Short mmCIF file of C-alpha atoms and ligand atoms in Angstrom, two decimals:
data_model
loop_
_atom_site.label_atom_id
_atom_site.label_comp_id
_atom_site.label_asym_id
_atom_site.label_seq_id
_atom_site.Cartn_x
_atom_site.Cartn_y
_atom_site.Cartn_z
CA UNK A 5 33.07 16.90 43.96
CA UNK A 6 31.51 13.59 43.80
CA UNK A 7 30.70 11.84 40.80
CA UNK A 8 28.33 8.63 40.79
CA UNK A 9 29.80 5.76 38.75
CA UNK A 10 27.20 2.93 40.20
CA UNK A 11 24.83 2.48 42.66
CA UNK A 12 27.96 1.34 44.89
CA UNK A 13 30.56 3.53 44.03
CA UNK A 14 31.21 7.19 44.09
CA UNK A 15 34.48 8.81 42.88
CA UNK A 16 35.66 12.26 44.70
CA UNK A 17 37.86 14.86 43.26
CA UNK A 18 39.32 17.59 45.42
CA UNK A 19 38.09 21.01 43.81
CA UNK A 20 39.86 24.28 43.94
CA UNK A 21 37.07 26.25 42.35
CA UNK A 22 33.92 26.35 40.24
CA UNK A 23 34.66 28.03 37.01
CA UNK A 24 31.15 28.21 35.39
CA UNK A 25 27.94 26.43 35.82
CA UNK A 26 24.56 27.17 34.07
CA UNK A 27 21.57 25.39 33.04
CA UNK A 28 20.86 24.96 29.18
CA UNK A 29 17.93 23.59 27.36
CA UNK A 30 19.35 20.16 27.51
CA UNK A 31 21.60 19.70 30.55
CA UNK A 32 23.57 21.23 33.42
CA UNK A 33 26.83 22.22 32.21
CA UNK A 34 29.86 23.06 34.65
CA UNK A 35 33.33 23.78 34.54
CA UNK A 36 35.66 22.90 37.48
CA UNK A 37 39.41 23.20 38.45
CA UNK A 38 40.45 19.95 40.26
CA UNK A 39 43.62 19.64 42.17
CA UNK A 40 44.66 16.28 40.34
CA UNK A 41 43.41 16.25 36.81
CA UNK A 42 43.11 20.07 36.05
CA UNK A 43 40.20 21.62 34.37
CA UNK A 44 37.10 19.54 33.73
CA UNK A 45 33.79 19.84 31.82
CA UNK A 46 30.54 18.12 33.72
CA UNK A 47 27.18 17.58 31.82
CA UNK A 48 24.52 16.72 34.50
CA UNK A 49 27.37 15.83 37.23
CA UNK A 50 29.17 13.26 34.95
CA UNK A 51 32.49 14.20 33.86
CA UNK A 52 33.29 14.59 29.97
CA UNK A 53 36.84 15.45 29.88
CA UNK A 54 39.80 16.63 31.75
CA UNK A 55 42.95 18.57 30.78
CA UNK A 56 45.18 15.79 32.47
CA UNK A 57 44.25 13.10 29.99
CA UNK A 58 41.52 14.32 27.41
CA UNK A 59 44.45 13.59 24.63
CA UNK A 60 44.30 9.92 25.29
CA UNK A 61 40.56 9.74 24.57
CA UNK A 62 40.46 12.31 21.79
CA UNK A 63 43.46 10.93 20.01
CA UNK A 64 42.36 7.29 19.98
CA UNK A 65 38.87 8.20 18.94
CA UNK A 66 40.15 10.08 15.88
CA UNK A 67 43.33 8.60 14.66
CA UNK A 68 42.62 4.97 14.98
CA UNK A 69 39.80 5.22 12.36
CA UNK A 70 41.43 8.07 10.34
CA UNK A 71 44.70 5.91 9.88
CA UNK A 72 42.53 2.83 8.93
CA UNK A 73 41.04 4.87 6.01
CA UNK A 74 42.75 5.20 2.64
CA UNK A 75 41.70 8.88 1.96
CA UNK A 76 39.47 10.52 4.74
CA UNK A 77 38.64 13.83 3.27
CA UNK A 78 35.02 14.34 4.89
CA UNK A 79 34.72 13.75 8.59
CA UNK A 80 31.48 14.14 10.51
CA UNK A 81 31.65 14.18 14.29
CA UNK A 82 28.57 13.62 16.35
CA UNK A 83 28.67 15.17 19.88
CA UNK A 84 32.13 16.32 20.75
CA UNK A 85 31.01 20.19 21.38
CA UNK A 86 34.22 20.42 23.75
CA UNK A 87 36.28 20.51 20.44
CA UNK A 88 38.89 17.81 21.48
CA UNK A 89 37.93 15.39 18.65
CA UNK A 90 37.81 18.10 16.02
CA UNK A 91 41.34 19.21 17.00
CA UNK A 92 42.61 15.44 16.27
CA UNK A 93 40.86 15.01 13.08
CA UNK A 94 42.14 18.47 11.71
CA UNK A 95 46.02 17.23 12.17
CA UNK A 96 45.44 14.95 9.03
CA UNK A 97 46.17 16.80 5.99
CA UNK A 98 43.98 14.72 3.74
CA UNK A 99 40.82 15.95 5.78
CA UNK A 100 38.94 18.69 3.78
CA UNK A 101 35.81 19.16 5.66
CA UNK A 102 34.83 18.48 9.31
CA UNK A 103 31.33 18.98 10.15
CA UNK A 104 30.47 18.92 13.81
CA UNK A 105 26.92 18.04 14.83
CA UNK A 106 26.09 18.84 18.49
CA UNK A 107 22.67 19.23 20.06
CA UNK A 108 23.71 21.73 22.65
CA UNK A 109 25.02 25.20 21.25
CA UNK A 110 25.91 26.05 25.13
CA UNK A 111 28.27 23.13 25.39
CA UNK A 112 30.42 24.77 22.39
CA UNK A 113 29.86 28.31 23.72
CA UNK A 114 31.19 27.20 27.19
CA UNK A 115 34.02 25.06 25.62
CA UNK A 116 35.09 28.09 23.41
CA UNK A 117 35.35 30.26 26.63
CA UNK A 118 36.91 28.16 29.33
CA UNK A 119 38.60 25.21 27.38
CA UNK A 120 40.40 26.81 24.51
CA UNK A 121 43.11 24.07 24.49
CA UNK A 122 40.28 21.90 22.85
CA UNK A 123 37.75 24.48 21.20
CA UNK A 124 39.93 26.92 19.36
CA UNK A 125 39.94 23.81 17.01
CA UNK A 126 36.46 25.39 15.64
CA UNK A 127 38.08 28.39 14.61
CA UNK A 128 39.94 26.49 11.57
CA UNK A 129 38.15 27.01 8.26
CA UNK A 130 37.91 23.43 7.36
CA UNK A 131 35.25 22.99 10.52
CA UNK A 132 31.69 23.56 9.84
CA UNK A 133 29.16 23.85 13.28
CA UNK A 134 25.76 22.34 12.67
CA UNK A 135 23.48 22.57 15.92
CA UNK A 136 21.32 19.43 15.68
CA UNK A 137 20.32 16.16 16.73
CA UNK A 138 23.02 13.94 15.27
CA UNK A 139 19.92 11.05 15.42
CA UNK A 140 18.25 13.08 13.14
CA UNK A 141 20.89 14.53 11.10
CA UNK A 142 22.04 11.05 9.93
CA UNK A 143 18.27 10.28 8.72
CA UNK A 144 18.56 13.33 6.34
CA UNK A 145 22.10 12.74 4.77
CA UNK A 146 23.22 10.20 2.21
CA UNK A 147 26.60 9.14 0.97
CA UNK A 148 28.25 12.04 2.31
CA UNK A 149 31.31 11.19 4.53
CA UNK A 150 34.38 8.83 4.62
CA UNK A 151 34.70 8.82 8.39
CA UNK A 152 32.06 9.10 11.18
CA UNK A 153 33.12 9.55 15.05
CA UNK A 154 30.32 9.43 17.61
CA UNK A 155 31.77 11.41 20.71
CA UNK A 156 28.87 11.28 22.59
CA UNK A 157 27.88 11.49 26.42
CA UNK A 158 26.80 8.41 28.36
CA UNK A 159 23.60 6.79 27.07
CA UNK A 160 21.21 9.27 29.19
CA UNK A 161 18.88 11.88 27.90
CA UNK A 162 19.48 12.93 24.47
CA UNK A 163 22.47 10.52 23.74
CA UNK A 164 20.23 7.37 24.26
CA UNK A 165 19.35 7.08 20.64
CA UNK A 166 23.19 7.21 19.69
CA UNK A 167 23.59 3.64 21.08
CA UNK A 168 20.84 2.08 18.71
CA UNK A 169 21.14 -0.05 15.75
CA UNK A 170 18.90 2.13 13.96
CA UNK A 171 21.36 4.86 14.47
CA UNK A 172 24.06 2.86 13.32
CA UNK A 173 22.16 1.82 10.38
CA UNK A 174 21.88 5.32 9.40
CA UNK A 175 25.04 6.05 9.93
CA UNK A 176 26.26 3.02 7.46
CA UNK A 177 23.94 5.03 4.85
CA UNK A 178 25.52 8.61 5.48
CA UNK A 179 29.15 7.14 4.89
CA UNK A 180 30.58 6.91 1.57
CA UNK A 181 32.22 3.66 0.13
CA UNK A 182 35.11 2.49 2.23
CA UNK A 183 33.49 4.44 5.27
CA UNK A 184 34.43 3.93 8.86
CA UNK A 185 32.68 4.51 11.82
CA UNK A 186 34.19 4.69 15.23
CA UNK A 187 31.95 5.36 18.72
CA UNK A 188 32.95 5.74 22.29
CA UNK A 189 31.58 2.61 24.05
CA UNK A 190 31.82 3.12 27.97
CA UNK A 191 33.73 1.02 30.19
CA UNK A 192 34.03 -2.91 29.88
CA UNK A 193 34.23 -3.05 33.79
CA UNK A 194 31.10 -0.91 34.55
CA UNK A 195 29.07 -1.14 31.38
CA UNK A 196 29.90 -4.78 29.83
CA UNK A 197 25.89 -4.92 28.75
CA UNK A 198 26.47 -1.62 26.80
CA UNK A 199 29.85 -2.82 25.09
CA UNK A 200 28.37 -5.87 24.08
CA UNK A 201 25.13 -4.48 22.51
CA UNK A 202 26.93 -1.61 20.75
CA UNK A 203 29.24 -4.40 19.10
CA UNK A 204 26.37 -6.13 18.41
CA UNK A 205 24.47 -3.26 16.92
CA UNK A 206 27.28 -1.95 14.52
CA UNK A 207 27.96 -5.69 13.52
CA UNK A 208 24.47 -5.66 12.20
CA UNK A 209 25.40 -2.76 9.59
CA UNK A 210 28.98 -3.15 8.97
CA UNK A 211 30.86 -6.27 7.43
CA UNK A 212 33.82 -5.37 9.89
CA UNK A 213 33.52 -4.66 13.81
CA UNK A 214 36.38 -4.48 16.29
CA UNK A 215 36.64 -3.29 19.59
CA UNK A 216 39.72 -1.40 20.75
CA UNK A 217 40.57 0.44 24.23
CA UNK A 218 42.59 2.95 25.84
CA UNK A 219 43.19 3.75 29.78
CA UNK A 220 41.61 7.13 30.31
CA UNK A 221 41.54 7.53 34.30
CA UNK A 222 38.95 10.21 34.06
CA UNK A 223 36.33 8.05 32.91
CA UNK A 224 35.08 5.27 35.59
CA UNK A 225 38.66 5.07 37.02
CA UNK A 226 40.52 3.57 33.59
CA UNK A 227 39.46 1.23 31.07
CA UNK A 228 37.60 2.68 28.19
CA UNK A 229 36.23 0.86 24.82
CA UNK A 230 35.92 2.26 21.48
CA UNK A 231 33.81 0.14 18.59
CA UNK A 232 34.74 0.57 15.34
CA UNK A 233 32.70 -0.57 12.05
CA UNK A 234 34.09 -0.63 8.51
CA UNK A 235 31.89 -0.79 5.42
CA UNK A 236 34.64 -2.72 3.58
CA UNK A 237 35.70 -5.80 4.90
CA UNK A 238 39.13 -5.20 7.10
CA UNK A 239 41.38 -8.01 6.94
CA UNK A 240 44.02 -6.34 9.36
CA UNK A 241 43.60 -3.44 11.72
CA UNK A 242 47.18 -1.81 11.04
CA UNK A 243 47.28 1.66 9.94
CA UNK A 244 46.69 2.14 6.24
CA UNK A 245 48.70 5.48 5.79
CA UNK A 246 52.05 6.48 7.44
CA UNK A 247 52.26 8.68 10.53
CA UNK A 248 54.06 11.28 8.63
CA UNK A 249 54.83 14.63 10.45
CA UNK A 250 51.44 14.28 12.87
CA UNK A 251 52.09 15.35 16.32
CA UNK A 252 50.52 13.51 19.06
CA UNK A 253 51.03 12.54 22.71
CA UNK A 254 49.52 9.30 23.10
CA UNK A 255 48.85 7.92 19.77
CA UNK A 256 51.67 5.86 17.77
CA UNK A 257 51.42 3.01 15.32
CA UNK A 258 52.34 0.61 17.69
CA UNK A 259 49.56 1.79 20.18
CA UNK A 260 47.02 1.46 17.38
CA UNK A 261 47.68 -2.01 16.88
CA UNK A 262 48.09 -3.12 20.33
CA UNK A 263 44.86 -1.20 21.37
CA UNK A 264 42.88 -4.03 19.57
CA UNK A 265 44.60 -6.89 21.79
CA UNK A 266 41.64 -7.26 24.36
CA UNK A 267 41.69 -9.20 27.67
CA UNK A 268 40.17 -12.71 27.73
CA UNK A 269 37.11 -11.79 29.56
CA UNK A 270 36.29 -9.14 26.95
CA UNK A 271 37.01 -11.32 23.96
CA UNK A 272 34.76 -13.84 25.44
CA UNK A 273 31.75 -11.37 26.28
CA UNK A 274 32.10 -10.57 22.48
CA UNK A 275 31.96 -14.14 21.37
CA UNK A 276 28.70 -15.00 23.61
CA UNK A 277 27.60 -12.05 21.46
CA UNK A 278 28.41 -13.66 18.29
CA UNK A 279 27.08 -17.01 19.10
CA UNK A 280 23.63 -15.36 19.89
CA UNK A 281 23.47 -13.33 16.89
CA UNK A 282 24.79 -16.56 14.99
CA UNK A 283 26.97 -13.86 12.94
CA UNK A 284 30.59 -16.06 12.96
CA UNK A 285 33.83 -14.55 13.74
CA UNK A 286 34.48 -10.89 13.36
CA UNK A 287 37.36 -8.63 14.77
CA UNK A 288 38.49 -8.76 18.15
N1 LIG B 308 34.26 12.80 25.65
C1 LIG B 308 33.09 12.62 26.31
C2 LIG B 308 32.59 11.41 27.04
O1 LIG B 308 33.03 10.19 26.67
O2 LIG B 308 32.03 11.44 28.34
C3 LIG B 308 31.91 13.34 25.50
C4 LIG B 308 32.05 14.72 25.29
S1 LIG B 308 31.31 15.68 24.35
C5 LIG B 308 30.97 17.11 25.47
C6 LIG B 308 29.44 14.75 24.38
C7 LIG B 308 28.38 15.56 23.56
O3 LIG B 308 27.53 14.80 23.04
C8 LIG B 308 27.71 16.87 24.98
O4 LIG B 308 28.05 17.94 24.37
C9 LIG B 308 26.49 16.54 24.61
O5 LIG B 308 25.69 17.70 24.45
C10 LIG B 308 26.27 15.79 22.81
N2 LIG B 308 25.01 15.02 22.71
C11 LIG B 308 24.36 14.24 23.39
N3 LIG B 308 23.26 13.75 22.56
C12 LIG B 308 23.48 14.29 21.37
C13 LIG B 308 22.50 14.20 20.42
N4 LIG B 308 21.54 13.40 19.99
N5 LIG B 308 23.16 14.96 18.94
C14 LIG B 308 23.97 15.43 19.23
N6 LIG B 308 24.82 15.51 20.17
C15 LIG B 308 24.51 15.14 21.22
#
């Protein structure tokens, strides 16, 4: 299987078998077993997750914002139809309700059947699945969640609007006081412009904005960013609650702090952005 990263770079994966393939109303959904990275979910030929390193991505998207919030009781996950992010959110005993807003019900059905390691999280009674467009959903709800996680596919097709300032403005409204937003914001190697524009757009609606990173080799061969906005000004990015008995494979309080330490050229990307926007210093 060959995945297109850019016009000039393709990554090849040795596939043992194609487990499933179908065309939904929104996209082509495929599940394949690869030799090196195990089972993978693909949408329109783009890898969404692999069993080899999905825990890195899902733990970092969920635990960093959840440990920064004093009491995360109500959580909204937008996208995330494979179930990995919801699985991690549910590890927090403070969480009472998780709403998953996924546009494509077939991604959920396929994940339930072929990726139970992730999708069995949907059986937890705290979870409610709402099949809807996340962009429209946040326009219709107000002051309803403590944490919003955007686990979206790349900015193509139905996901384009999940990377806009207008959307982040509506997310700020859907969050309660002290609310925190975290989004997957692509690779700083291959998508530096997007990393800049997401940082800027979130900063238009949240007084504190930070980028943090993790290495997820399944995506664009490694470096991956997440962007976090907080409605309350954050003077520190250290976890605000103890880790307790929560079991993780990647996340630790030390990883949490270290993830906000950025390479110099990424810091420069963000300060260019701040200079242009005239917004002064923020996180990072
Ligand atoms: N971890 C993955 C990554 O970074 O590539 C994302 C995985 S998850 C499967 C992405 C999900 O976002 C897909 O199932 C897709 O259907 C969903 N999605 C895309 N646009 C959406 C929208 N506007 N509202 C809700 N869900 C959306």
